[in-house]
XYZ file of N, CA and C in Angstrom:
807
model
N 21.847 134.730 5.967
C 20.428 134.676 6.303
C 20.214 133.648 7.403
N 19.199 133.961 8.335
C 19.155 132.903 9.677
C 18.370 131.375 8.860
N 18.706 130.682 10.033
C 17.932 129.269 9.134
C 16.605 129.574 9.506
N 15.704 128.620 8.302
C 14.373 129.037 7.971
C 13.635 127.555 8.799
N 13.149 128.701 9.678
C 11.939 127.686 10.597
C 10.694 127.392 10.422
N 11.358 126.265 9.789
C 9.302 125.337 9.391
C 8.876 124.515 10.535
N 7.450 124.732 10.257
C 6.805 123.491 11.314
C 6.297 122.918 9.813
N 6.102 121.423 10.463
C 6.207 120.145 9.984
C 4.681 119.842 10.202
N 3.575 119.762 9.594
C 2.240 119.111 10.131
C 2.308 117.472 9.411
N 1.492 117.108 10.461
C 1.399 115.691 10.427
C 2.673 114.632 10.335
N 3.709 115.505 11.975
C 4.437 114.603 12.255
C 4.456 113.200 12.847
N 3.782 113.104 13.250
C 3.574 111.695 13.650
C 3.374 111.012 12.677
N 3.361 111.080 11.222
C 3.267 109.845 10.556
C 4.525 109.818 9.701
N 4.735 108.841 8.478
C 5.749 108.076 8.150
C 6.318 109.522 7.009
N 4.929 110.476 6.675
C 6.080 111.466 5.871
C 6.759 112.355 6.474
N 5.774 113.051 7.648
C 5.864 113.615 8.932
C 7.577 113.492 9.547
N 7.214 111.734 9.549
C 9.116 111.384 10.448
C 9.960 112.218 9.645
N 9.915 111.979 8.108
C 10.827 111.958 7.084
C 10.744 113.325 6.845
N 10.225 114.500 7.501
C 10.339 115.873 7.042
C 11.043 116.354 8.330
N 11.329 115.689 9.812
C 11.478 116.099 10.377
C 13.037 116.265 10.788
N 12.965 114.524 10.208
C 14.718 113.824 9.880
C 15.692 114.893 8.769
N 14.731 114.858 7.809
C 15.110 116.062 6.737
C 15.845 117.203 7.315
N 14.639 117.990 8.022
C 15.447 119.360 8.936
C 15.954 119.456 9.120
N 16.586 118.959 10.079
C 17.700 118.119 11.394
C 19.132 117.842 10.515
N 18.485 117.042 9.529
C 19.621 117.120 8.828
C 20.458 118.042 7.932
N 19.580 118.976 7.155
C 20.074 119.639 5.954
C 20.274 120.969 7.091
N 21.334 121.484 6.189
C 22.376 123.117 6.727
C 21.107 124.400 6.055
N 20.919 124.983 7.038
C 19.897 126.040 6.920
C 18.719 126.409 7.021
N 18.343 124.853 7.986
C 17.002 124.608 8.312
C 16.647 124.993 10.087
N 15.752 125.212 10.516
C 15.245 124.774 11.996
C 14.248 124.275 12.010
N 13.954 123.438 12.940
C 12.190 122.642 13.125
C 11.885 123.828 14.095
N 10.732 124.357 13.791
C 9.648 125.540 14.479
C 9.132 124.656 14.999
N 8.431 123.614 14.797
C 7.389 122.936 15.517
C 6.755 121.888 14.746
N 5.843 121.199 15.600
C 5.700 119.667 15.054
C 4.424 119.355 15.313
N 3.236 119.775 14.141
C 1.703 119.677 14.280
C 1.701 118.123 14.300
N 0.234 117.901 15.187
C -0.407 116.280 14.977
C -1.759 116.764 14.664
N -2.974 116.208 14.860
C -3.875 116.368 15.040
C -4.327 116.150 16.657
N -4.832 116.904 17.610
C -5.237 117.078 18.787
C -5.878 115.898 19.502
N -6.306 114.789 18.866
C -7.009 113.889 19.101
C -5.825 112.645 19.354
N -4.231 112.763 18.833
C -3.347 112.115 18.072
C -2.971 111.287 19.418
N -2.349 110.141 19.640
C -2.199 109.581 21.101
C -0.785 110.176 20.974
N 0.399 110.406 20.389
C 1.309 110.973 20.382
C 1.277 112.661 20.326
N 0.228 113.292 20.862
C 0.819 114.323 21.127
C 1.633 114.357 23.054
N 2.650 115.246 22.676
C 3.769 115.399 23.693
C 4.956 114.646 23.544
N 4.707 113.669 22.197
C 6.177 112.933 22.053
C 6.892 114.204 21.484
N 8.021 113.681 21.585
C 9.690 114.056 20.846
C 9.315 114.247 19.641
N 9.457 114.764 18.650
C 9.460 115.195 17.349
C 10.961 114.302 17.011
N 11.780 114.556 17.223
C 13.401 113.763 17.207
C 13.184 112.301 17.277
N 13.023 111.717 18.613
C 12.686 110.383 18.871
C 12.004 109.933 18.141
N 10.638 110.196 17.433
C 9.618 109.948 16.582
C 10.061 109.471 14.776
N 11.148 110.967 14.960
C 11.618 110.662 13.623
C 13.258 109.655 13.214
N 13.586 109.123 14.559
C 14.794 108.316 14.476
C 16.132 109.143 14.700
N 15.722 110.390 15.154
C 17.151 111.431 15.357
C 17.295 111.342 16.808
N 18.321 112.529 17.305
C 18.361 112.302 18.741
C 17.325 113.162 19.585
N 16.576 112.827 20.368
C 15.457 114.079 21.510
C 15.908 115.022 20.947
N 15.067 116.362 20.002
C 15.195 117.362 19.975
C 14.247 118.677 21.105
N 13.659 118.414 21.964
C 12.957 119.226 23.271
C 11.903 119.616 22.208
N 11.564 119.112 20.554
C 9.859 119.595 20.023
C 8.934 118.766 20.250
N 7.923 119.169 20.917
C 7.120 118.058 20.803
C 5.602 118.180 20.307
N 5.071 117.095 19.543
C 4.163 117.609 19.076
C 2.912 117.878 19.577
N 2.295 118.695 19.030
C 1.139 119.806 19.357
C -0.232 119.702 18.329
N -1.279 119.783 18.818
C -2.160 120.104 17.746
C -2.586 121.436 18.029
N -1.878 122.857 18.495
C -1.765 124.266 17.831
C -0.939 124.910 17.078
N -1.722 124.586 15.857
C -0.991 125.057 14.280
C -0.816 126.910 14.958
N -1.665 127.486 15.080
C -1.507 129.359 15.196
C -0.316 129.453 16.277
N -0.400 128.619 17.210
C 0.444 128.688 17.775
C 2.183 128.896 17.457
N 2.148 127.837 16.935
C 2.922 127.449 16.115
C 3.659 128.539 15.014
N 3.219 128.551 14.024
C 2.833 129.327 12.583
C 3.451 131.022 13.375
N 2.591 131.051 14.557
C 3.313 132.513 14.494
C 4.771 132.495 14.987
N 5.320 131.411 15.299
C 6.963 131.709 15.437
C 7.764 131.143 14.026
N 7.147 130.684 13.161
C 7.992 130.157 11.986
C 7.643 131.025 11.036
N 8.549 130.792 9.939
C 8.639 131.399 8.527
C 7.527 130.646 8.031
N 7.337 128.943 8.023
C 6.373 128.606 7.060
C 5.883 127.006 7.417
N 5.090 126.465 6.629
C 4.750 125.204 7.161
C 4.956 124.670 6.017
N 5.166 122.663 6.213
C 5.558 121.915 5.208
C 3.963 120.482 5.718
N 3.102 120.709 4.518
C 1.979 120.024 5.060
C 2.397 118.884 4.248
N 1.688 117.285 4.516
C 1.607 116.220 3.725
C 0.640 115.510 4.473
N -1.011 116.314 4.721
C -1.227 115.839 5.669
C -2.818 115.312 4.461
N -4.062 115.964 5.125
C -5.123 115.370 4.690
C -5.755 117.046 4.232
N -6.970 116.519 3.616
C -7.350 117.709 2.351
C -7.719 118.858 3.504
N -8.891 118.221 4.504
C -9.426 119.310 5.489
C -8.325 120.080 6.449
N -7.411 119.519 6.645
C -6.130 119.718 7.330
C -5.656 120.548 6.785
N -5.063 120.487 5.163
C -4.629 121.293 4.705
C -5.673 122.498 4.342
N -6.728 122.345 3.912
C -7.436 123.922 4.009
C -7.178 124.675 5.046
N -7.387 124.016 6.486
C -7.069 125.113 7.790
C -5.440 125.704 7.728
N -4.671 124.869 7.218
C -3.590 125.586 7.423
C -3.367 126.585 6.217
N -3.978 126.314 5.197
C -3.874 127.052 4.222
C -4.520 128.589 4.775
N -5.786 128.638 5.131
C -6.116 129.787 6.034
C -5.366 130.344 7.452
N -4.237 129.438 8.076
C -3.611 130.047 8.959
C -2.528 130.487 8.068
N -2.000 130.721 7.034
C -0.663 130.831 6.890
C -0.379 132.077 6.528
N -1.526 132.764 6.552
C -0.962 134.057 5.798
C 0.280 134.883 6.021
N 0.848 135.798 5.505
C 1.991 135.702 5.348
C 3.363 134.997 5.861
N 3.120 133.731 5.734
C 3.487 132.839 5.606
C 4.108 131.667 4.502
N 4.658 131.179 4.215
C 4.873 130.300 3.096
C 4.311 128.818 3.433
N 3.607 127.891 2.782
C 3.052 126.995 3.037
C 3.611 126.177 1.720
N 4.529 124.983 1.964
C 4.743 124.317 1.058
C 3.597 122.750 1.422
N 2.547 122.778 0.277
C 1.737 121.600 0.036
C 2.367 120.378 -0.543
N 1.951 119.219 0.099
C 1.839 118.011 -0.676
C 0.986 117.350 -0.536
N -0.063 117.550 0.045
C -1.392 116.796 0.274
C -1.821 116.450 -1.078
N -2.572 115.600 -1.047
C -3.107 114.904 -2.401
C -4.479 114.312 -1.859
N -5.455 113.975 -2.879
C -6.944 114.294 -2.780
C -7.951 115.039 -2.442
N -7.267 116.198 -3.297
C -7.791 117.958 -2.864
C -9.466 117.880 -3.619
N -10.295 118.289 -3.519
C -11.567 118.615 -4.084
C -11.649 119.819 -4.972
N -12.468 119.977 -5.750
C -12.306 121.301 -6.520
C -12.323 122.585 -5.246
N -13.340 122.341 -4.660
C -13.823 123.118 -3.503
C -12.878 123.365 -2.871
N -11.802 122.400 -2.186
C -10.348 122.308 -1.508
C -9.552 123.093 -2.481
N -9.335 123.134 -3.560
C -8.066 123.797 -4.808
C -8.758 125.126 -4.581
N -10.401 125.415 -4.766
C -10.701 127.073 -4.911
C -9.742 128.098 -3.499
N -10.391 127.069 -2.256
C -10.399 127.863 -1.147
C -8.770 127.942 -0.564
N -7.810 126.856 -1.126
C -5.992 127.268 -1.309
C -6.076 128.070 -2.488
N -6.186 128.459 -3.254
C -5.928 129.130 -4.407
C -6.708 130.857 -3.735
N -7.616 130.943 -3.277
C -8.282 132.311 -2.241
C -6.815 132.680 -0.998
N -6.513 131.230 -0.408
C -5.736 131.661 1.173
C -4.335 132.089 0.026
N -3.549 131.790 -1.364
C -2.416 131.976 -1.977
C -2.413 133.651 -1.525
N -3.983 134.298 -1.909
C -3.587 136.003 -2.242
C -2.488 136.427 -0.617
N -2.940 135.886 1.015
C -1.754 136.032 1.398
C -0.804 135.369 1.800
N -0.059 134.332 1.527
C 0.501 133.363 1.945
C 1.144 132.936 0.757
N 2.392 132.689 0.668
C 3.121 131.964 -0.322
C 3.541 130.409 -0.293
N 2.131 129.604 -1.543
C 1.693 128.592 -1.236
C 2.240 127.917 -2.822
N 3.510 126.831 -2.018
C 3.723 126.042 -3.566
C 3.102 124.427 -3.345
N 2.187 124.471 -4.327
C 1.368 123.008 -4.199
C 1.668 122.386 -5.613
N 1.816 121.065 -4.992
C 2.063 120.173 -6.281
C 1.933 118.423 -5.539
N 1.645 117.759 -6.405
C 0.874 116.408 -6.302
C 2.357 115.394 -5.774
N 3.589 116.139 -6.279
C 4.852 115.449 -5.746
C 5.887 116.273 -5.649
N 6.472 115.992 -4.387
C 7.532 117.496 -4.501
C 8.792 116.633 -4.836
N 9.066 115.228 -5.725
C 10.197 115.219 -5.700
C 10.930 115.961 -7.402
N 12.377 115.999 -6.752
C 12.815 116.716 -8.254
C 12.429 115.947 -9.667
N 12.836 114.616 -9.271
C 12.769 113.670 -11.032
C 11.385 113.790 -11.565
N 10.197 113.613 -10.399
C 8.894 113.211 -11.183
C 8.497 114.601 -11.651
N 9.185 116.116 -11.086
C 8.462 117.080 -11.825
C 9.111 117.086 -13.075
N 10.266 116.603 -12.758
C 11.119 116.627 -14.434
C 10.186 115.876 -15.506
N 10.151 114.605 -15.462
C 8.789 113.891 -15.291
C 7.794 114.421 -16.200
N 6.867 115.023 -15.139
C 5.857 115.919 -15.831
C 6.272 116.676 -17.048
N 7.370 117.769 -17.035
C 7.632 118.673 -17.625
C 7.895 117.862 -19.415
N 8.883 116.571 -19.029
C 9.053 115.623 -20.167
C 7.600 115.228 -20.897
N 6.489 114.713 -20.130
C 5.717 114.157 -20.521
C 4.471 115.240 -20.935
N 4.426 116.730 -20.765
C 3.906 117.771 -21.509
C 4.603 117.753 -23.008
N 5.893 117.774 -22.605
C 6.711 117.920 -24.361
C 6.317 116.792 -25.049
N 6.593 115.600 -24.545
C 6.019 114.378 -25.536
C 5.111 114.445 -26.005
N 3.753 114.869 -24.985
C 2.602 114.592 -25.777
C 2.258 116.026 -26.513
N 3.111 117.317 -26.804
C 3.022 117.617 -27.606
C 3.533 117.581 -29.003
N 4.661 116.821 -28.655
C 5.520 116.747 -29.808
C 4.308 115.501 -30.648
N 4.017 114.234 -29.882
C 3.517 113.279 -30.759
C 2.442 113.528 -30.699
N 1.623 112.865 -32.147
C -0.082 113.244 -32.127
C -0.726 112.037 -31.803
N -2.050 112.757 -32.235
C -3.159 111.935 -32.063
C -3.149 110.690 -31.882
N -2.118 110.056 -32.856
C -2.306 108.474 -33.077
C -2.179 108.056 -32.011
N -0.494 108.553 -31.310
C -0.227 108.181 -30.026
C -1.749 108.417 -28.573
N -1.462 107.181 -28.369
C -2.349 107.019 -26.780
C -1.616 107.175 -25.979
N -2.608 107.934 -24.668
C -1.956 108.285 -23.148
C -2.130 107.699 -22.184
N -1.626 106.857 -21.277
C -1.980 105.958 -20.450
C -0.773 106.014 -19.325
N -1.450 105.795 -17.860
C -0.769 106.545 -16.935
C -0.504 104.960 -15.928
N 0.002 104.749 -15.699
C 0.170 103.234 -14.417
C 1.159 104.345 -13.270
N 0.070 103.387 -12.409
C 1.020 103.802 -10.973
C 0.817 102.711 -9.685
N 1.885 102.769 -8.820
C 1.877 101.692 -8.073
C 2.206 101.945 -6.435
N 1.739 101.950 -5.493
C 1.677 102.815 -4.564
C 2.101 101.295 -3.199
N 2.124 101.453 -1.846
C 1.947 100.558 -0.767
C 0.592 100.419 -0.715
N 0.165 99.496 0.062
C -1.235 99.060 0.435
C -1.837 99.936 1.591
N -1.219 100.826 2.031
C -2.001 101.620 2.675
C -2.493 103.279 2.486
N -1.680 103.260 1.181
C -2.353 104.600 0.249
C -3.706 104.570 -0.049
N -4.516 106.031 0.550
C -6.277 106.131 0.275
C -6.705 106.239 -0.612
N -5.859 107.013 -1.697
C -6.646 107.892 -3.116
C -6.401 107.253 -3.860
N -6.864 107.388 -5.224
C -6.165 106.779 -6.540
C -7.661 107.350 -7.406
N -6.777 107.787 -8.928
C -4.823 107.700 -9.098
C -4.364 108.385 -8.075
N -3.171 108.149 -7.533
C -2.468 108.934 -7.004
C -2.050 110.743 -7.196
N -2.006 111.336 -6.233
C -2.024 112.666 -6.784
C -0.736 112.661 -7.883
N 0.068 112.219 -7.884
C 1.525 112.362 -8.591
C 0.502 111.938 -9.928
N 0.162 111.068 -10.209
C -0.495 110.341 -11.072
C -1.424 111.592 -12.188
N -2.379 112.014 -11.086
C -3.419 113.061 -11.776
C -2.224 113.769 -12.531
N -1.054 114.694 -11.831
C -0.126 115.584 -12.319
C 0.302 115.193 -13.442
N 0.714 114.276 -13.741
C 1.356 114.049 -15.167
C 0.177 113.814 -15.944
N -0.798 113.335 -15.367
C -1.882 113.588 -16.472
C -2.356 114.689 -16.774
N -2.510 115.719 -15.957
C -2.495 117.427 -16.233
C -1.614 117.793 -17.425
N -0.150 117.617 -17.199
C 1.188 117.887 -17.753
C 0.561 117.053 -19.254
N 0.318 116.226 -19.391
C -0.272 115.706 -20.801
C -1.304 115.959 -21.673
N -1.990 116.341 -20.591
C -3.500 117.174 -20.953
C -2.729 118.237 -21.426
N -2.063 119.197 -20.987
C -1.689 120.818 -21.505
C -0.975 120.839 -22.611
N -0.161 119.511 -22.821
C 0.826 119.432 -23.821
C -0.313 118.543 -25.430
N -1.201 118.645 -24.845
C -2.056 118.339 -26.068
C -3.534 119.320 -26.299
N -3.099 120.069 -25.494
C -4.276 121.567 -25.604
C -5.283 120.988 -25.145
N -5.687 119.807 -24.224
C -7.286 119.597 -23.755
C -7.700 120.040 -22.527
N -8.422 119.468 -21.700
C -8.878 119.280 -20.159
C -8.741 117.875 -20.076
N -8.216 118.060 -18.861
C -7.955 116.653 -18.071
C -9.137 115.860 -17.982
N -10.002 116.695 -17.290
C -11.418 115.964 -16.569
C -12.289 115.517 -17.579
N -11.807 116.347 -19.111
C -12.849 116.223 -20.121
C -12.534 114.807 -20.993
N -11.638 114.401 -20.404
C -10.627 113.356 -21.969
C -9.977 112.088 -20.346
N -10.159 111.861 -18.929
C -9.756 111.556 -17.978
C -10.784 109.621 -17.685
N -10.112 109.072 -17.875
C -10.509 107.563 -17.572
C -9.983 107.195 -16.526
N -10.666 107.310 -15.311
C -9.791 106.939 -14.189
C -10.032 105.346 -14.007
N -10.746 104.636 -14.408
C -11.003 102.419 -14.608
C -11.429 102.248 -15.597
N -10.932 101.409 -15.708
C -11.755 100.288 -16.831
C -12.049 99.306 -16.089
N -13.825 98.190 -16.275
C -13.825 97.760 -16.118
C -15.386 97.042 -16.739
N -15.150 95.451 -17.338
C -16.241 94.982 -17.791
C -16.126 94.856 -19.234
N -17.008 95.052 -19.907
C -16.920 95.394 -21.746
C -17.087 96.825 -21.752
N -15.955 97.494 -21.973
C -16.074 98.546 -22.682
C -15.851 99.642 -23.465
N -15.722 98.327 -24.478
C -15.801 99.258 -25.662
C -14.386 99.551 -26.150
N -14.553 99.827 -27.651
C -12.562 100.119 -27.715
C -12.642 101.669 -27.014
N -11.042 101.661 -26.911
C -10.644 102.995 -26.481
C -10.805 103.758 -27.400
N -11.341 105.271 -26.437
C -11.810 106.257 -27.387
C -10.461 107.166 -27.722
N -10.521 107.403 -28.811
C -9.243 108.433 -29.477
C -9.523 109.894 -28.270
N -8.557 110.089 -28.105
C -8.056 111.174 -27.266
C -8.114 111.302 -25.343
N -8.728 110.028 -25.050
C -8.466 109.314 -23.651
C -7.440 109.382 -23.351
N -7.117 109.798 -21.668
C -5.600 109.627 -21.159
C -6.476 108.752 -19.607
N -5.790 107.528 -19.816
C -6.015 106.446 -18.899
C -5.202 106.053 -17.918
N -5.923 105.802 -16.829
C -5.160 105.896 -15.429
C -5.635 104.176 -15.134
N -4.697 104.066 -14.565
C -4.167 102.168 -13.783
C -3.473 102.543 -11.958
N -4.630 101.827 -11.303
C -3.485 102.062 -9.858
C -3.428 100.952 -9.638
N -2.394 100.639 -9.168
C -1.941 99.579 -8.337
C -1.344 99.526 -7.363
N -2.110 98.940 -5.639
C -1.693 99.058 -4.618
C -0.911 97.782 -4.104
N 0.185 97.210 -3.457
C 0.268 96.314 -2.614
C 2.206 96.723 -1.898
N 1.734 96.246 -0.775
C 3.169 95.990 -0.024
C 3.704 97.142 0.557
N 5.265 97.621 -0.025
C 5.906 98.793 0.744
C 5.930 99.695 -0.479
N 5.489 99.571 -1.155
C 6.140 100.363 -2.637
C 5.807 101.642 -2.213
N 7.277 102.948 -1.979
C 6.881 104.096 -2.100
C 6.238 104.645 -3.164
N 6.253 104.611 -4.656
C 5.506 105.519 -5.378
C 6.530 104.908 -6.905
N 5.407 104.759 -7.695
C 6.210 104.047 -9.353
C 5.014 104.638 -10.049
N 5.901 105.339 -10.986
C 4.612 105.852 -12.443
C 5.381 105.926 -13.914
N 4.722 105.599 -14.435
C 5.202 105.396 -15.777
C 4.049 106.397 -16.484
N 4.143 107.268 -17.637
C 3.987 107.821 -18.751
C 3.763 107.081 -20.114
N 2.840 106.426 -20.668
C 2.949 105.822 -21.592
C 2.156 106.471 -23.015
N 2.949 106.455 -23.862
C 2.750 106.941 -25.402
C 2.871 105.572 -26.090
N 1.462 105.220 -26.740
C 1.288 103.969 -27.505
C 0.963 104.314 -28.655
N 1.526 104.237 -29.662
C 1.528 104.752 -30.966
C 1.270 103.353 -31.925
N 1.117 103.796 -33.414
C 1.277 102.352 -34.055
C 2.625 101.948 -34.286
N 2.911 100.715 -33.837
C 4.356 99.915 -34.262
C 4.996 100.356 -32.997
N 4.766 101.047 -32.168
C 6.212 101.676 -31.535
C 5.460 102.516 -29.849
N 6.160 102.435 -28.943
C 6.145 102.854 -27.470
C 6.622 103.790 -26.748
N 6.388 104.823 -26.510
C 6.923 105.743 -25.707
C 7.271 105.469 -24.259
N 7.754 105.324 -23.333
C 7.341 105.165 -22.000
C 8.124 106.209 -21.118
N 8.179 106.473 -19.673
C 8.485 107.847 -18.917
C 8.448 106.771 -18.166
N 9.577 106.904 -17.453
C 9.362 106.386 -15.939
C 9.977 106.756 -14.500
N 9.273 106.852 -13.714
C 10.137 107.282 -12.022
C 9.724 106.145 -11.130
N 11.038 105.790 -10.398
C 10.401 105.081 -9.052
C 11.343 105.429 -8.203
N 10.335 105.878 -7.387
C 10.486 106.191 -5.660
C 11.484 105.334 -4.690
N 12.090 105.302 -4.349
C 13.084 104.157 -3.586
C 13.073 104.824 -2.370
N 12.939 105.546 -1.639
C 12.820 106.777 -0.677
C 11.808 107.780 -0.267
N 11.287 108.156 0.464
C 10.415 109.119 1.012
C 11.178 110.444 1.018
N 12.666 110.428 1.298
C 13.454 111.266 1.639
C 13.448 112.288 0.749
N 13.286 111.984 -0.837
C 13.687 112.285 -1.993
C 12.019 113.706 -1.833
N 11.410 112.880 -1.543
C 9.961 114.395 -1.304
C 10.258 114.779 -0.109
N 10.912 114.881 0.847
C 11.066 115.884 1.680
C 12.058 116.635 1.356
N 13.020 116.176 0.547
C 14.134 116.944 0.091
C 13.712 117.944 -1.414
N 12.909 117.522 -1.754
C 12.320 118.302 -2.726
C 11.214 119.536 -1.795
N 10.684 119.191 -0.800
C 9.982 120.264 -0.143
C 11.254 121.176 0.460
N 11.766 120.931 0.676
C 13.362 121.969 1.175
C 13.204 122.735 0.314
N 13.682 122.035 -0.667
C 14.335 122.896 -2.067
C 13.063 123.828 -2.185
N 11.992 123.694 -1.945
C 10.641 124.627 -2.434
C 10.663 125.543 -1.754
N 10.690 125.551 -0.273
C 11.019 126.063 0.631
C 11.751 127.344 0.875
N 12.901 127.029 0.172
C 14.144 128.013 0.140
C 13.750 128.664 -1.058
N 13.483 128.391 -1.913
C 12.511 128.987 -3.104
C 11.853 130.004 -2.904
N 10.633 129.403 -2.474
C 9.553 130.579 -1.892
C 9.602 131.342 -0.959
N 10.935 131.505 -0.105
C 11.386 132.434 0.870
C 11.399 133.971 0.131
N 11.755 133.823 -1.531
C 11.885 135.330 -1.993
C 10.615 135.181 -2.900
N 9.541 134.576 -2.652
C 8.468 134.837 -3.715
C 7.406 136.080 -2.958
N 6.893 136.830 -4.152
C 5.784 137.352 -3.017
C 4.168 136.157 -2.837
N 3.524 136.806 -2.409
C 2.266 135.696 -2.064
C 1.170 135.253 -3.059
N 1.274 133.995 -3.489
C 0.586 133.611 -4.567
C 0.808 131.948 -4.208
N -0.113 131.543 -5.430
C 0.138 130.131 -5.801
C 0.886 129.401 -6.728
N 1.968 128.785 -6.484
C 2.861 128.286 -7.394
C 3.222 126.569 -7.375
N 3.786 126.114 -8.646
C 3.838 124.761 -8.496
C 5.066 124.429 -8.347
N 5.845 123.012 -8.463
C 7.253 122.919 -8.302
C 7.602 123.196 -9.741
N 7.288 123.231 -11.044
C 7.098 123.516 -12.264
C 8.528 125.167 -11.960
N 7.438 125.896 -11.201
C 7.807 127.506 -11.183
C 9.529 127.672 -10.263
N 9.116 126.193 -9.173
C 10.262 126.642 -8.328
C 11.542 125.728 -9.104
N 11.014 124.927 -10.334
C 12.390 124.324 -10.721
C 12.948 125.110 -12.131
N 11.972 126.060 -12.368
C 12.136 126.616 -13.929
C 11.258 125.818 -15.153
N 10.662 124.857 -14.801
C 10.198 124.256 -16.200
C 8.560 124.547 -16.490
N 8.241 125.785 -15.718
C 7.145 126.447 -16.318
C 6.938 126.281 -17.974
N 7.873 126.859 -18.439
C 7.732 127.193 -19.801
C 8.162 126.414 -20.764
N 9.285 124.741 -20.355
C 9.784 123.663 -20.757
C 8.955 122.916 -21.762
């Protein structure tokens, strides 16, 4: 099979470099092209140079259609409005998501562009933290009520959202593994007097400072005794290498919406 040509949106930044380095590197890939945003002072750089490899002749562009119509698919990690447009350019196309701080409104209108475009979205594309998730659905079904859910995460100081999308995900994955809604049973602060914790709360903690790629822990607080889940990030590389793997995945899917759950097997885990 020929290698599979992705364009890369939102190369110019630090995940951007690291999807591009990715390509370049792994056997069976090509860089199609290298979105910025049009406004970006680096459009016309090197896509290569940018990302620490040698001049590859891509340089970046802010025309996604352009683009899109010579590749198999796009690898976004960009911003929510960003990713809706490409979600509407991709049709038959494969669009592997990692954007994080989607809106309900943002999830309806990717979940509409899935019917043509084969779109795998998930809050982290690396392998361990979906393992992660998949663990921390079984826990919190295996243990009850008594046990409490409480989510810490720890990000660099220049991350926008919080919790972190990785963060929300395992709180999803905990929510399902205890039959609720997230949004319905979801404490995203505490702060002030208030109040003991309510039985069936799953509580979120962010914490920003420094270089820290990405740390989350899973916590099951029971009486006498502690559950804990943990991943930390040491690498960026590790989510672009997990968007590969999705990638090559969804090359034989037909067009829908899928998570890394579907592309690792632990749908049903």
């Amino acid at each position: 099979m020929a290698d599979m040509r992705l364009v890369v949106a939102g190369a110019g930044g630090r995940m951007g470099r690291t999807l591009v380095k990715a390509i370049t590197e792994a056997k069976g890939f090509a860089l199609a092209g290298a979105l910025e945003d049009a406004r970006s002072p680096l459009i016309g750089w090197d896509a290569g140079t940018l990302a620490g490899t040698p001049e590859n002749g891509v340089k970046l562009t802010g025309d996604a259609a352009a683009l899109l119509a010579k590749a198999d698919g796009i690898i976004d990690f960009t911003a929510p409005a960003a990713t809706v447009a490409f979600a509407a350019q991709a049709a038959g196309k494969i669009h592997i998501l990692g954007t994080t701080g989607l809106s309900a409104a943002d999830e309806a209108k990717i979940k509409d562009a899935a019917k043509k475009a084969v779109i795998v979205k998930s809050g982290n594309m690396s392998l361990g933290v979906n393992l992660l998730a998949a663990l921390a659905k079984r826990v919190a079904k295996t243990l009850d009520n008594s046990f409490d859910i409480e989510i810490l995460e720890m990000h660099h100081n220049q991350k926008v959202d919080a919790p972190s999308g990785t963060a929300l995900m395992l709180g999803r994955a905990a929510a399902q593994g205890r039959g609720i809604e997230l949004d319905k049973h979801k404490v995203a602060s505490r702060d002030g007097h208030t109040g003991v914790r309510k039985a069936g709360d799953i509580g979120f903690a962010a914490l920003r400072g420094g270089s820290v790629v990405g740390e989350h822990s899973v916590i099951f607080a029971g009486p006498a005794e502690r559950v804990e889940l943990v991943h930390k990030a040491e690498d960026r590389m590790i989510f672009a290498r997990g968007a590969l793997h999705a990638a090559l995945w969804a090359r034989t899917q037909k067009p829908g919406l899928y998570s890394m759950a579907d592309v690792l097997g632990l749908a049903n885990f």
